[in-house]
Coordinates of C-alpha atoms in Angstrom, one line a residue:
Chain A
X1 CA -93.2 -69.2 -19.5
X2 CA -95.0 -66.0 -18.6
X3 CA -94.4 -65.0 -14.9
X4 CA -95.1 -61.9 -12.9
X5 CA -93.9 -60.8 -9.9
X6 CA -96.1 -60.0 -6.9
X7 CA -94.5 -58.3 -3.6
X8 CA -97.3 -57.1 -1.3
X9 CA -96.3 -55.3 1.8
X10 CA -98.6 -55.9 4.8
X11 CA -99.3 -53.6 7.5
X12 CA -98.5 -56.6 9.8
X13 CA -95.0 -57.6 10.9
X14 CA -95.7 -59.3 14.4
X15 CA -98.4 -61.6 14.0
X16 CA -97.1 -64.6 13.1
X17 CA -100.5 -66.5 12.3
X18 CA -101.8 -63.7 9.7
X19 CA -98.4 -64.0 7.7
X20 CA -98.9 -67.9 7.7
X21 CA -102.4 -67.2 6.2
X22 CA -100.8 -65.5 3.8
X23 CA -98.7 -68.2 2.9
X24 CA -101.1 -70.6 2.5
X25 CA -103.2 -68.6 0.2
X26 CA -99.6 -68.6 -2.3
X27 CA -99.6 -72.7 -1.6
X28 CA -103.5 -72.9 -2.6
X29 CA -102.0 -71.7 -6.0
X30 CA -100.7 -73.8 -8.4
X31 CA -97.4 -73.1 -9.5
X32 CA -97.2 -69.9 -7.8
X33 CA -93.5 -70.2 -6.1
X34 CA -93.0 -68.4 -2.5
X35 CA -89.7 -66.8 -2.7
X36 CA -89.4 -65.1 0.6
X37 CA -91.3 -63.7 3.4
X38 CA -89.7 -61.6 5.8
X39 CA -91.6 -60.0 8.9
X40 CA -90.5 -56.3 10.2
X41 CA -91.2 -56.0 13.9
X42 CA -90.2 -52.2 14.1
X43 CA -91.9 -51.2 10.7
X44 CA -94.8 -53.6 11.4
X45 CA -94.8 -54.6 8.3
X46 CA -94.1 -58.1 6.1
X47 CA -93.2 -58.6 2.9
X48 CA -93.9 -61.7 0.6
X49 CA -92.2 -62.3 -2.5
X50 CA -93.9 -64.4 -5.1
X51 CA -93.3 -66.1 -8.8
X52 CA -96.7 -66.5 -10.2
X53 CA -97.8 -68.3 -14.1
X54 CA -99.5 -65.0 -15.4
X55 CA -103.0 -66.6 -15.3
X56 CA -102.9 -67.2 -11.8
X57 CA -101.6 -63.9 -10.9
X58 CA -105.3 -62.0 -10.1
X59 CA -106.9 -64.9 -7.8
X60 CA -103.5 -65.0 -6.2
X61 CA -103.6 -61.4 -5.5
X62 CA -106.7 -61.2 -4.7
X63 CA -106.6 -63.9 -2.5
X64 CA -104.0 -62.3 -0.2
X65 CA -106.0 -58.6 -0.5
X66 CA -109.1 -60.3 1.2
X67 CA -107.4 -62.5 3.4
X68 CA -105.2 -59.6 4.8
X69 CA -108.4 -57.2 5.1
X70 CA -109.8 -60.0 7.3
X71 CA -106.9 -60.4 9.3
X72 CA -105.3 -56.9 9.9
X73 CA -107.2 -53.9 11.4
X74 CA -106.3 -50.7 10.1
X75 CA -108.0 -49.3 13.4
X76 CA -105.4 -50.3 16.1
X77 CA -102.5 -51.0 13.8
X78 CA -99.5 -48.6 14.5
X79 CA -95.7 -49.0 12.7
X80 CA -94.0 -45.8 11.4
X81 CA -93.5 -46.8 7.8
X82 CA -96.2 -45.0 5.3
X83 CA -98.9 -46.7 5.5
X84 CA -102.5 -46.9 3.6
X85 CA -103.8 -50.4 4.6
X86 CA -104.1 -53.9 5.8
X87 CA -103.0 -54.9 2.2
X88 CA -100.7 -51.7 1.7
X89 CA -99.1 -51.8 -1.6
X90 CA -99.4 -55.0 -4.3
X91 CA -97.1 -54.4 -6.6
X92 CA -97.2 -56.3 -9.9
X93 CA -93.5 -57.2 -12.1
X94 CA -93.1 -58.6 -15.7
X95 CA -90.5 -61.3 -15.5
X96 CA -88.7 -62.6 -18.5
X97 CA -91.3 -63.4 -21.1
X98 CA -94.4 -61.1 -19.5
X99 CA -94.7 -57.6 -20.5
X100 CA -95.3 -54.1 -19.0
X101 CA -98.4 -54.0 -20.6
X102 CA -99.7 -57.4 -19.3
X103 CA -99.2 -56.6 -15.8
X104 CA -101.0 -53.1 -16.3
X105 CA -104.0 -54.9 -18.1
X106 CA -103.7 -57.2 -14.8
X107 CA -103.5 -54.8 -12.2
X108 CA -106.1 -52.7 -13.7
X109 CA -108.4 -55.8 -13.9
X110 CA -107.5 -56.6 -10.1
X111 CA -107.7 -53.0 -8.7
X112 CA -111.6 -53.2 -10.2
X113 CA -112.3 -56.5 -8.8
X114 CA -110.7 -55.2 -5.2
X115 CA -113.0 -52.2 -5.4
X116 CA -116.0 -54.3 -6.4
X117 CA -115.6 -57.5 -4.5
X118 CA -113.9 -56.3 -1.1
X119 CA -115.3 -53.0 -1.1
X120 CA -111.2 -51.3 -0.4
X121 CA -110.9 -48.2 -2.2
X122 CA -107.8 -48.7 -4.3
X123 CA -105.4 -46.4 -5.9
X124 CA -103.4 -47.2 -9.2
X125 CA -99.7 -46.0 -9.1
X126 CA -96.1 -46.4 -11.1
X127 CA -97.4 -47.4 -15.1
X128 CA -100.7 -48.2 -14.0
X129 CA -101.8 -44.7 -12.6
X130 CA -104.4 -43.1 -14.3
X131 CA -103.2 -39.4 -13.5
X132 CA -99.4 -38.3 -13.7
X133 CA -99.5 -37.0 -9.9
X134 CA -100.3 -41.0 -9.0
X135 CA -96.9 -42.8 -10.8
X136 CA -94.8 -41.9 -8.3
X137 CA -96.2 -43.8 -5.1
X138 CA -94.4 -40.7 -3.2
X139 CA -97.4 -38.4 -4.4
X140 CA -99.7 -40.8 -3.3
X141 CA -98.9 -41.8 0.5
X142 CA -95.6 -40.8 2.1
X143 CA -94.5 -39.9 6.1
X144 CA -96.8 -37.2 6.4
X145 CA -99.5 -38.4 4.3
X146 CA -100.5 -42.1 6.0
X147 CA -104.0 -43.8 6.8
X148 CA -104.8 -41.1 9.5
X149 CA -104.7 -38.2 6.9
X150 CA -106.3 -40.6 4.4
X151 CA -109.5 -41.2 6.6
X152 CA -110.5 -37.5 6.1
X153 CA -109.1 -36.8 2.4
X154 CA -110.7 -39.5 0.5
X155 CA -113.0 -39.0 -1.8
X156 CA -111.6 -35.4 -2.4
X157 CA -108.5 -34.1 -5.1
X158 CA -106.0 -36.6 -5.4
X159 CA -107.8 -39.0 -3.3
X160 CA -110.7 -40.2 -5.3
X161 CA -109.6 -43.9 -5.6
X162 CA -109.7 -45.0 -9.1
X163 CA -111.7 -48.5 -7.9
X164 CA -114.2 -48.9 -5.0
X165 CA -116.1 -47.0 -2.1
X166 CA -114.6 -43.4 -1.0
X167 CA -114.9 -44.6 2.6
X168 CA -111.8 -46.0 4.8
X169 CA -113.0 -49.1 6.5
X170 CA -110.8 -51.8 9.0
X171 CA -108.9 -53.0 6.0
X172 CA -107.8 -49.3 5.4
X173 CA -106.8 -48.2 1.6
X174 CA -104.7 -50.3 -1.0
X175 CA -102.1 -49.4 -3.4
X176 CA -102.2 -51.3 -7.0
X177 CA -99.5 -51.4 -10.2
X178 CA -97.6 -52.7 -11.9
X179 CA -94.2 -51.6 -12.1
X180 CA -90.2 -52.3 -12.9
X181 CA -87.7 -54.7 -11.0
X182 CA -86.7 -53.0 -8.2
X183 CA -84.2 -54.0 -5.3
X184 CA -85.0 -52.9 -2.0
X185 CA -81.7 -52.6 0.4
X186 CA -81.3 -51.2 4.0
X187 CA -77.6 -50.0 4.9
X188 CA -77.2 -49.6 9.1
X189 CA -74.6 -47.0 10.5
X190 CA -73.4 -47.0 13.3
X191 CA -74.7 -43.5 15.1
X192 CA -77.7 -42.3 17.0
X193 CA -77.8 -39.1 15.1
X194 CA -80.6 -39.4 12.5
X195 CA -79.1 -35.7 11.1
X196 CA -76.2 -38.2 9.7
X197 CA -78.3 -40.4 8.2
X198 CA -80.7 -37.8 6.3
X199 CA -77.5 -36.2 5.0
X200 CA -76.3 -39.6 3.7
X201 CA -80.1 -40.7 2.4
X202 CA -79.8 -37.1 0.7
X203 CA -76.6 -37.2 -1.1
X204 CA -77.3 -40.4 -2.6
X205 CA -81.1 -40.6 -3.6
X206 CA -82.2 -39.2 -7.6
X207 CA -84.3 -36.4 -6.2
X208 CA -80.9 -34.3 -4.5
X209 CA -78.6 -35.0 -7.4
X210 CA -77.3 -38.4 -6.1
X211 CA -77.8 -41.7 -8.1
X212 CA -80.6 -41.1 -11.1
X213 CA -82.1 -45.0 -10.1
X214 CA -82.0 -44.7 -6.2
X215 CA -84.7 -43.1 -3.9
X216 CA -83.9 -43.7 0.0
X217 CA -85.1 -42.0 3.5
X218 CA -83.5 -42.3 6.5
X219 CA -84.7 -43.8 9.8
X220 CA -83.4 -44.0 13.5
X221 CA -84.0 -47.7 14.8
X222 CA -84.8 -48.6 18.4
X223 CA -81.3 -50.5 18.2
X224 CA -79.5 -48.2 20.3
X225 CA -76.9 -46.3 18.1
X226 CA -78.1 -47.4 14.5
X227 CA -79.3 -45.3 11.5
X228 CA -80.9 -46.9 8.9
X229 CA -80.4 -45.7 5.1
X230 CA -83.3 -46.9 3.3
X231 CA -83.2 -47.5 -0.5
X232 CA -85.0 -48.6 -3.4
X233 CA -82.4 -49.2 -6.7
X234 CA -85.3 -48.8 -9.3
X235 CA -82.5 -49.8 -12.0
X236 CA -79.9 -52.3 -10.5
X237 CA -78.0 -52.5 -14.3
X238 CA -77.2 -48.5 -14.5
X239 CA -76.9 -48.4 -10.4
X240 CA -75.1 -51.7 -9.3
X241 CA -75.7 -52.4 -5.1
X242 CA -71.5 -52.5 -5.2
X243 CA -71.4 -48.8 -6.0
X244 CA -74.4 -47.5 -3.8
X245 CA -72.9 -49.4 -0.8
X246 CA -68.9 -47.6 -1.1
X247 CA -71.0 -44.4 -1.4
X248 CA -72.9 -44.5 1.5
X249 CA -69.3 -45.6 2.9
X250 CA -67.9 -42.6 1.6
X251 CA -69.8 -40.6 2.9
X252 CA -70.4 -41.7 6.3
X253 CA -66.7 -41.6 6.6
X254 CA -66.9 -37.7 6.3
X255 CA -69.1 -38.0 9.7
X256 CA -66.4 -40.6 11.6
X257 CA -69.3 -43.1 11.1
X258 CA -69.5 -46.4 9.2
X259 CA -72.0 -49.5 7.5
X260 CA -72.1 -52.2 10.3
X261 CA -74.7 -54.1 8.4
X262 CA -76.5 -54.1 5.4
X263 CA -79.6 -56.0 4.2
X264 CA -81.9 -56.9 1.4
X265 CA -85.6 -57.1 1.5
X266 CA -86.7 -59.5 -0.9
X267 CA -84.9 -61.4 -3.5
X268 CA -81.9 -60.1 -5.4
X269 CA -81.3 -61.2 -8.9
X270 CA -78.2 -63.2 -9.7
X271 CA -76.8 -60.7 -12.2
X272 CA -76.9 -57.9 -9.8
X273 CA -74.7 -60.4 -7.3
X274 CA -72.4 -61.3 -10.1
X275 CA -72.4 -57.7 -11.0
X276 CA -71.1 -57.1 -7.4
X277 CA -69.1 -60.1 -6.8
X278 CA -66.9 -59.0 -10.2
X279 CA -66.3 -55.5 -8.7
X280 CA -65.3 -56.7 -5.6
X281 CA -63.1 -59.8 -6.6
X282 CA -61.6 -57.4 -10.1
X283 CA -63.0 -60.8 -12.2
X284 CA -65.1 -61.0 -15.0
X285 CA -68.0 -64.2 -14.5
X286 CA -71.1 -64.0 -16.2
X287 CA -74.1 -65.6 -15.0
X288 CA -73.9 -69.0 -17.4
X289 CA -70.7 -69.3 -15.1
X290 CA -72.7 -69.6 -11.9
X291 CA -73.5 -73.4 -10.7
X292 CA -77.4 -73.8 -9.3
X293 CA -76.1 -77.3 -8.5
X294 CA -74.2 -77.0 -5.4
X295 CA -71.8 -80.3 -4.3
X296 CA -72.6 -82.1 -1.4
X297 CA -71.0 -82.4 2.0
X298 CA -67.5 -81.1 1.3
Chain B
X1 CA -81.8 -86.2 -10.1
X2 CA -78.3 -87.6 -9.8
X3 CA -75.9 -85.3 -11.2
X4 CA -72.1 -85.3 -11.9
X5 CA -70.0 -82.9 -13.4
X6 CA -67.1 -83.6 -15.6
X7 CA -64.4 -81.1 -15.8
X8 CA -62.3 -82.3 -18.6
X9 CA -58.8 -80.8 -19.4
X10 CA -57.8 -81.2 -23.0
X11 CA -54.6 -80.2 -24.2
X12 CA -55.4 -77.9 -27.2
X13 CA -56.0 -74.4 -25.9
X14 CA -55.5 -72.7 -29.6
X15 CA -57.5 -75.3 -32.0
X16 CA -61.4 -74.2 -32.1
X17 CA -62.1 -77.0 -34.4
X18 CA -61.0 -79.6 -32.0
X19 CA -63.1 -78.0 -29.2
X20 CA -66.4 -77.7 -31.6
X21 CA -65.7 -81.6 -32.1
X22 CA -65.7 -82.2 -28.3
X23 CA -69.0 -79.9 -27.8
X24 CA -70.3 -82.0 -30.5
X25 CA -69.8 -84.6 -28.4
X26 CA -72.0 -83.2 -25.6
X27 CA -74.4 -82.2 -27.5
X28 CA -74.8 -85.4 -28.6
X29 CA -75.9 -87.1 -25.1
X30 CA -79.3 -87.0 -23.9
X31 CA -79.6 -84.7 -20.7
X32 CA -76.1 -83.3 -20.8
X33 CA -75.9 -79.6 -20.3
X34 CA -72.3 -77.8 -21.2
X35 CA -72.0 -75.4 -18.6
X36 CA -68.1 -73.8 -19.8
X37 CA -66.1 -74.3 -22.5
X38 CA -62.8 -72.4 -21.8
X39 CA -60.0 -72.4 -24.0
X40 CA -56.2 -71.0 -23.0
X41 CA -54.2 -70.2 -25.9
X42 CA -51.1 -69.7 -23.6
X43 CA -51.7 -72.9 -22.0
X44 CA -52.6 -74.6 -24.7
X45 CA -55.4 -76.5 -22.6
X46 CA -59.3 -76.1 -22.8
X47 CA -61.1 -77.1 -19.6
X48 CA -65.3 -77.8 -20.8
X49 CA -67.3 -78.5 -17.7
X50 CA -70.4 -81.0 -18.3
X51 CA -73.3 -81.7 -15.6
X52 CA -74.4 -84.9 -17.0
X53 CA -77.2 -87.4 -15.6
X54 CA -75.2 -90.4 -13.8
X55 CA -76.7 -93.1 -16.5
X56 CA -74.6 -91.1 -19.5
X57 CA -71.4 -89.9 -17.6
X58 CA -69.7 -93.1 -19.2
X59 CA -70.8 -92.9 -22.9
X60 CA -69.8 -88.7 -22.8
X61 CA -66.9 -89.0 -21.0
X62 CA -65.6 -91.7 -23.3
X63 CA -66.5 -91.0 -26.1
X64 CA -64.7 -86.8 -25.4
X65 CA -61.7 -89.3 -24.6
X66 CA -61.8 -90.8 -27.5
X67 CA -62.4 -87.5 -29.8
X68 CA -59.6 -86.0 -28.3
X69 CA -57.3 -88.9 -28.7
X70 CA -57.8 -88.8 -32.2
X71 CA -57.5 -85.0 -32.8
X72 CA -54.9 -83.6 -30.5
X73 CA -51.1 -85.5 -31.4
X74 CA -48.8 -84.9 -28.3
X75 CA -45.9 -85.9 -30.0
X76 CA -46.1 -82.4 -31.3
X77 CA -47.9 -80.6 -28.5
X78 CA -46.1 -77.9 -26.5
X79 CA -47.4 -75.6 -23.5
X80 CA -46.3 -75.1 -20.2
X81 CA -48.9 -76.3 -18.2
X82 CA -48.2 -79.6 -16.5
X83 CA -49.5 -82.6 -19.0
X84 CA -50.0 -86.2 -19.8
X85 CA -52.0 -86.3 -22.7
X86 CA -54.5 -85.3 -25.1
X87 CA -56.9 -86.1 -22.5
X88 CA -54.8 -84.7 -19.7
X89 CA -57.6 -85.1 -16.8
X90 CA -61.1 -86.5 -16.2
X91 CA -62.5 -85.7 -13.1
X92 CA -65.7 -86.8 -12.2
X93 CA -67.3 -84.4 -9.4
X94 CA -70.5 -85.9 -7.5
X95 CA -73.8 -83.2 -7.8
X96 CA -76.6 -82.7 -5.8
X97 CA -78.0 -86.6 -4.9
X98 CA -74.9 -88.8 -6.2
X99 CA -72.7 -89.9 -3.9
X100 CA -68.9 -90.1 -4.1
X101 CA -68.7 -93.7 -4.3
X102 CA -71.2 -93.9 -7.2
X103 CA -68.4 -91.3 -8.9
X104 CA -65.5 -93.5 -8.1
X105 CA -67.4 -96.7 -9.1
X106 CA -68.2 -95.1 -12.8
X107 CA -64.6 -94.0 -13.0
X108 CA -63.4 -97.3 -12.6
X109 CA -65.6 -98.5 -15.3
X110 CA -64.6 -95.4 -17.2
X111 CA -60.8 -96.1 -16.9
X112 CA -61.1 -99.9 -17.6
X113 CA -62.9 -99.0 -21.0
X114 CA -60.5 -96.3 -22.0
X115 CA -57.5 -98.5 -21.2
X116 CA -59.2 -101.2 -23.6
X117 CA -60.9 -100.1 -26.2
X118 CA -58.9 -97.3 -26.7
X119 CA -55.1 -98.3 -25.6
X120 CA -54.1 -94.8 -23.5
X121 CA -52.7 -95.9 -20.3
X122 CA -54.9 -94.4 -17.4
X123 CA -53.8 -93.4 -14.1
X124 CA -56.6 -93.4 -11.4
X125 CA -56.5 -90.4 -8.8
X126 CA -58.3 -88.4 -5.8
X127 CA -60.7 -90.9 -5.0
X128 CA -60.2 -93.2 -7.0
X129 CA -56.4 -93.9 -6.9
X130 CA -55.6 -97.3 -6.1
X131 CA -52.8 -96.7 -4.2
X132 CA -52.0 -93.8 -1.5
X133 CA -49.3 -91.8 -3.7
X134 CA -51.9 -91.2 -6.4
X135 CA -54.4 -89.5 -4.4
X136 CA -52.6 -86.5 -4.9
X137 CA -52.6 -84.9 -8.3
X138 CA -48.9 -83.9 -7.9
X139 CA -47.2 -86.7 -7.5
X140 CA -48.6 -88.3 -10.2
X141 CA -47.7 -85.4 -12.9
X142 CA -45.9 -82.2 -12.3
X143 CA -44.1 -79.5 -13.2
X144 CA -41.0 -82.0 -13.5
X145 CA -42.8 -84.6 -14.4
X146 CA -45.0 -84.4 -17.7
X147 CA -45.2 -86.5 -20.6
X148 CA -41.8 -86.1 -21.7
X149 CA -40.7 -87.9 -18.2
X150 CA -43.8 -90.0 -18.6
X151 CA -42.4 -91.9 -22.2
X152 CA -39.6 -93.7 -20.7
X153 CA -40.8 -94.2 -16.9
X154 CA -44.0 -95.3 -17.9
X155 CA -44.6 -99.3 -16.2
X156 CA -42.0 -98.6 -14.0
X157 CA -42.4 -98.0 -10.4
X158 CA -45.7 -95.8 -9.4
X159 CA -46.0 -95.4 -13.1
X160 CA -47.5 -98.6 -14.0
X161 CA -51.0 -97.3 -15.4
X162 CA -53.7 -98.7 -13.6
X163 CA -55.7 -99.7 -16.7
X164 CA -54.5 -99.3 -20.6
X165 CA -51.0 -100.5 -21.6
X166 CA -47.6 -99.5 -20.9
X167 CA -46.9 -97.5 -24.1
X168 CA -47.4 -94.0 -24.4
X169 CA -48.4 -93.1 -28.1
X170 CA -50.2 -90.0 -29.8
X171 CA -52.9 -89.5 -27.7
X172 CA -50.5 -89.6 -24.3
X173 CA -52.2 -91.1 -21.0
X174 CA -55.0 -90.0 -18.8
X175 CA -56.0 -89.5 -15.5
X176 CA -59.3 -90.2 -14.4
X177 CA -60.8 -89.9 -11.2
X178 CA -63.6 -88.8 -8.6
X179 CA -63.2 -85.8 -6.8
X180 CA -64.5 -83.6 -4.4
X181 CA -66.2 -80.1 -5.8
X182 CA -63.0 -77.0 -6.7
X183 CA -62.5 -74.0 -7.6
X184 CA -60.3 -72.9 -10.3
X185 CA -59.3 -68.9 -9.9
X186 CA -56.1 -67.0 -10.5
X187 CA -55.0 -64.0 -9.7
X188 CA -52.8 -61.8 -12.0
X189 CA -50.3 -59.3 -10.6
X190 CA -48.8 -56.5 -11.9
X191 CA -45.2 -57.6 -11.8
X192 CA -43.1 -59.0 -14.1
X193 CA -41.0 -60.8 -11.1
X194 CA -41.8 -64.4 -11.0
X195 CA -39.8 -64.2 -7.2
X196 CA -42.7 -62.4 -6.2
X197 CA -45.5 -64.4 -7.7
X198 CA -43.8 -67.6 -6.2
X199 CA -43.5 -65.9 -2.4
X200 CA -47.4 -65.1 -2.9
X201 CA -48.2 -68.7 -3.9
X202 CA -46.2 -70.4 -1.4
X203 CA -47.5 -68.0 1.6
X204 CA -51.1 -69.1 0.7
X205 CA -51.2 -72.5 -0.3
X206 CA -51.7 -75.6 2.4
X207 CA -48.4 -77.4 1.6
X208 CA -46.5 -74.5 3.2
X209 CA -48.4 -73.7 5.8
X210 CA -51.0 -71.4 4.0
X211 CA -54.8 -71.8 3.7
X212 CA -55.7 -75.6 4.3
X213 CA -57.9 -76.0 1.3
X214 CA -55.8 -73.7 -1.1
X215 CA -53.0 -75.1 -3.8
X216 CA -51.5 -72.6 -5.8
X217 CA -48.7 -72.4 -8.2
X218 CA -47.2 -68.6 -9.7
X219 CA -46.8 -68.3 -13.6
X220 CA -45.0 -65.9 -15.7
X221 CA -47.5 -64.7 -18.2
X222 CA -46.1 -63.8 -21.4
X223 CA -48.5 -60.4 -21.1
X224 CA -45.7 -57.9 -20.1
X225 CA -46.1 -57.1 -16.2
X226 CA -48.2 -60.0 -15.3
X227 CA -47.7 -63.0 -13.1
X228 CA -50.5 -65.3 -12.4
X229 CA -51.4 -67.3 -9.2
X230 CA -53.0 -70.3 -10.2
X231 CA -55.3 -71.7 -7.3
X232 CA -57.6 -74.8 -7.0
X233 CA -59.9 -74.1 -3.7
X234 CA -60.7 -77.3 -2.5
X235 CA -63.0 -76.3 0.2
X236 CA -64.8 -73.0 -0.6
X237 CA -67.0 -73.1 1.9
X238 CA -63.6 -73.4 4.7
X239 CA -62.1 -71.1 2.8
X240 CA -63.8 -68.5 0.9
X241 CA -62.6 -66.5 -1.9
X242 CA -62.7 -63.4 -0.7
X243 CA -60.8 -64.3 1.8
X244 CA -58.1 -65.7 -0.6
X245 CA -58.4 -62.7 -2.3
X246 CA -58.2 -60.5 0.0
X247 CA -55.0 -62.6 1.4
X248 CA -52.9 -62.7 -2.0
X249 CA -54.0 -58.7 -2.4
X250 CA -52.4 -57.9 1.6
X251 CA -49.1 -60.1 0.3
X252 CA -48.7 -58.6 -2.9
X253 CA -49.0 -55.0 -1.5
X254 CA -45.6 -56.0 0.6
X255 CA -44.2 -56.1 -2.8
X256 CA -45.4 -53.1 -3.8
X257 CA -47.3 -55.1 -6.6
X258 CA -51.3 -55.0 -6.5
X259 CA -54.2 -57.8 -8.1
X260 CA -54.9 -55.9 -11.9
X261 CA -57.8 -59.2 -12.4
X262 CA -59.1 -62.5 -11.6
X263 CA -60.7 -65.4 -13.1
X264 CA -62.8 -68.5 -12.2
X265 CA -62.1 -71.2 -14.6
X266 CA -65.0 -73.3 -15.5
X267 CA -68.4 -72.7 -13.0
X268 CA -68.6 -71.0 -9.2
X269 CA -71.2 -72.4 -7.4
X270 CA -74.0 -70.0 -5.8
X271 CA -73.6 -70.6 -2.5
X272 CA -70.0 -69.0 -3.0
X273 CA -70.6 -65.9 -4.8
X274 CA -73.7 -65.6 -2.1
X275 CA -70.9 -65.7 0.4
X276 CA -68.3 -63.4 -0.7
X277 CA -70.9 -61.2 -1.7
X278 CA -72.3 -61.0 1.8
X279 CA -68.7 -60.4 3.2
X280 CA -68.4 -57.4 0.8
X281 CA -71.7 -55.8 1.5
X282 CA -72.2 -57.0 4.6
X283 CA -75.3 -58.4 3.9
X284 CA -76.7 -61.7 4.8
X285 CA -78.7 -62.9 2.0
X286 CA -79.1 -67.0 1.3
X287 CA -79.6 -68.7 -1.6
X288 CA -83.2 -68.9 -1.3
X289 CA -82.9 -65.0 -2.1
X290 CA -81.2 -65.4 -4.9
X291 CA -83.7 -64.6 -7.8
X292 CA -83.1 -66.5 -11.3
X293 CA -85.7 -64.9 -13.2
X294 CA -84.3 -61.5 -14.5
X295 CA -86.5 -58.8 -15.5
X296 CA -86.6 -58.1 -18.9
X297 CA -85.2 -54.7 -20.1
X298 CA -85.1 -52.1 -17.5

């Protein structure tokens, strides 16, 4: 069965009810399966995680693009991750028999009808940008580059959206592509000195020298005494979660800190948890080994 | 759907022919998936683990009874695990919506049928033993106590076979019961002293004071340097395995001798590599974030 894929990030992580909308628009689908929806107070942001039949996958989207543009408004909302819009990034992944170039073909399809229909200036990114400068969704919008800057800047340079109007309204700018598996993980240390953690965030990310498949930032947390270190693992196989985690360890050593948590936004596939559960345990299961069927009361 | 899964033990660890035949035999049954298929050469025992739907559990396991009776001769048989017969253990393991006293009511049926139509004396056990000394696996068949012991004690005291008749011929006898959901992992050492091996066992397992849901015996690989610990967790979710791991790898560092591997025989569930996982990493995830679908290449 063809299936893609869909994690949109919201610029809403405290209103309960507008999440629940959400929700609902993934049950109005048929067959579309809601894997997980997690709500960031601090970052104001949620994310919903989605399996979706291919043919389903542009009402789907679209759905949750208007209904978050009704819902969230780009005017008052605050939250200090980059941020574009109500709907901020709709990101679109092949899963097993769908390929790149479907969800391209798809996300190009959606962008137009977002531009059209909802009148939200939308940008194309990762393998469905248009321009080179637009695949890496860091050229695009980043800490110093957010809805505020974006307000002024459309319409000129790099920000001549690729579908819609070049004007910011309430529901604020929208992201659109289609790009690889990625696994997005959070590491805590235990310090209040956010020096520490951009040391650690730069001796592990691809663009330093650290690991060629990880890009992280680091971010002080209103928890008193916690540093978070940020990460996307854009290739899980040649970067296993095991070896990311014992060098952020390693590291933090050097400054008499240590991980006190770590977490994962989103879903993890099972082969990067075998992968890790081998390391850890020295044993060698594959996932035909792993039971879906778990026993009873035991 | 009502599940169970049969985790067979068949004494031939070295003959791929007589494994094919009891695949074959899987195969063969509407519904039945073969999860495993393990085979031990220094054993000599193959374990293959079935999830089979609750109307077929007594025409597959049966009828893998019966091809194994006819294909593996314990009069010549030799191997140093503790065994019975050809068919050395059936255990039926309730899944998901069947209930423990369906599985001990189908291996009842299962036994009387065996004991029959095919004329292997069948001892009942776990769940399904008929008297209070068979619950337990050990004092039923041990390291003691094997076939060999088995031909001249057999109707005598507690070995009068529950269903079948009093003769042990080529095929041996059987034990068949329902019991609750294991794990089967061992741990290898880097020592050649058994001494060793057996103080690691015995500071571990429930009988002497160890983990309550942990049974574990020490082997002498013939692998230079390498003892194994042989476990069956009983209760992973009391007693996790990285907590077993970790246990047998602060004993063994005593010694001066570290873990060099482990191994899960036959299936883990989720829910388990979920948890040691989360101890590792620190992480929290549930199954419900577990995602089956893997991206294609990346």
């Amino acid at each position: 069965m063809k299936l893609v894929e869909l994690i949109p990030n919201f610029s809403d992580g405290r209103n309960k009810v507008v999440i629940d909308l959400l929700e609902k628009d993934v049950k109005s689908v048929p067959d579309a399966k809601l894997l997980d929806s997690e709500m960031d107070y601090d970052h104001n942001r949620s994310v919903i995680t989605v399996v979706c039949p291919i043919d389903n996958v542009i009402d789907l989207a679209f759905n949750m693009i208007k209904t978050a543009g009704e819902n969230i408004d780009m005017n008052v909302q605050t939250g200090f991750h980059p941020r574009f819009g109500a709907t901020d990034i709709m990101p679109l992944v092949p899963l097993e028999d769908t390929s790149m170039e479907e969800c391209i073909e798809l996300s190009q399809e959606l962008g137009k009808k977002v531009g059209k229909e909802l009148g939200i200036p939308v940008f194309m990114y990762a393998y469905s940008a248009k321009t080179p400068e637009r695949k890496n969704l860091e050229n695009i919008r980043n800490k110093k580059f957010q809805i505020e800057e974006l307000r002024s800047a459309i319409g000129t340079g790099n920000y001549i959206p690729d579908y819609g109007p070049e004007v910011i309204g309430r529901a604020g700018a929208t992201i659109i592509g289609a790009r690889d598996f990625l696994i997005a993980y959070n590491i805590y240390l235990n310090t209040d000195d956010i020096k520490i953690g951009r040391k650690i965030a730069s001796a592990i990310r691809a663009r330093d020298g650290g690991f060629a498949c990880v890009k992280s930032l680091a971010f002080k947390m209103p928890e008193k005494n916690i540093v978070q270190i940020s990460m996307n693992i854009v290739n899980y196989r040649k970067n296993p979660v095991y070896r990311i985690f014992e060098a952020v360890k390693t590291e933090a050593k050097g400054f008499g800190v240590y991980p006190v948590r770590s977490e994962f936004i989103g879903m993890v596939p099972q082969e990067a948890l075998v992968d890790s559960f081998n390391h850890y345990l020295m044993s060698g299961i594959k996932n035909k080994n792993v039971l879906d069927y778990a026993p009873g009361k035991i």
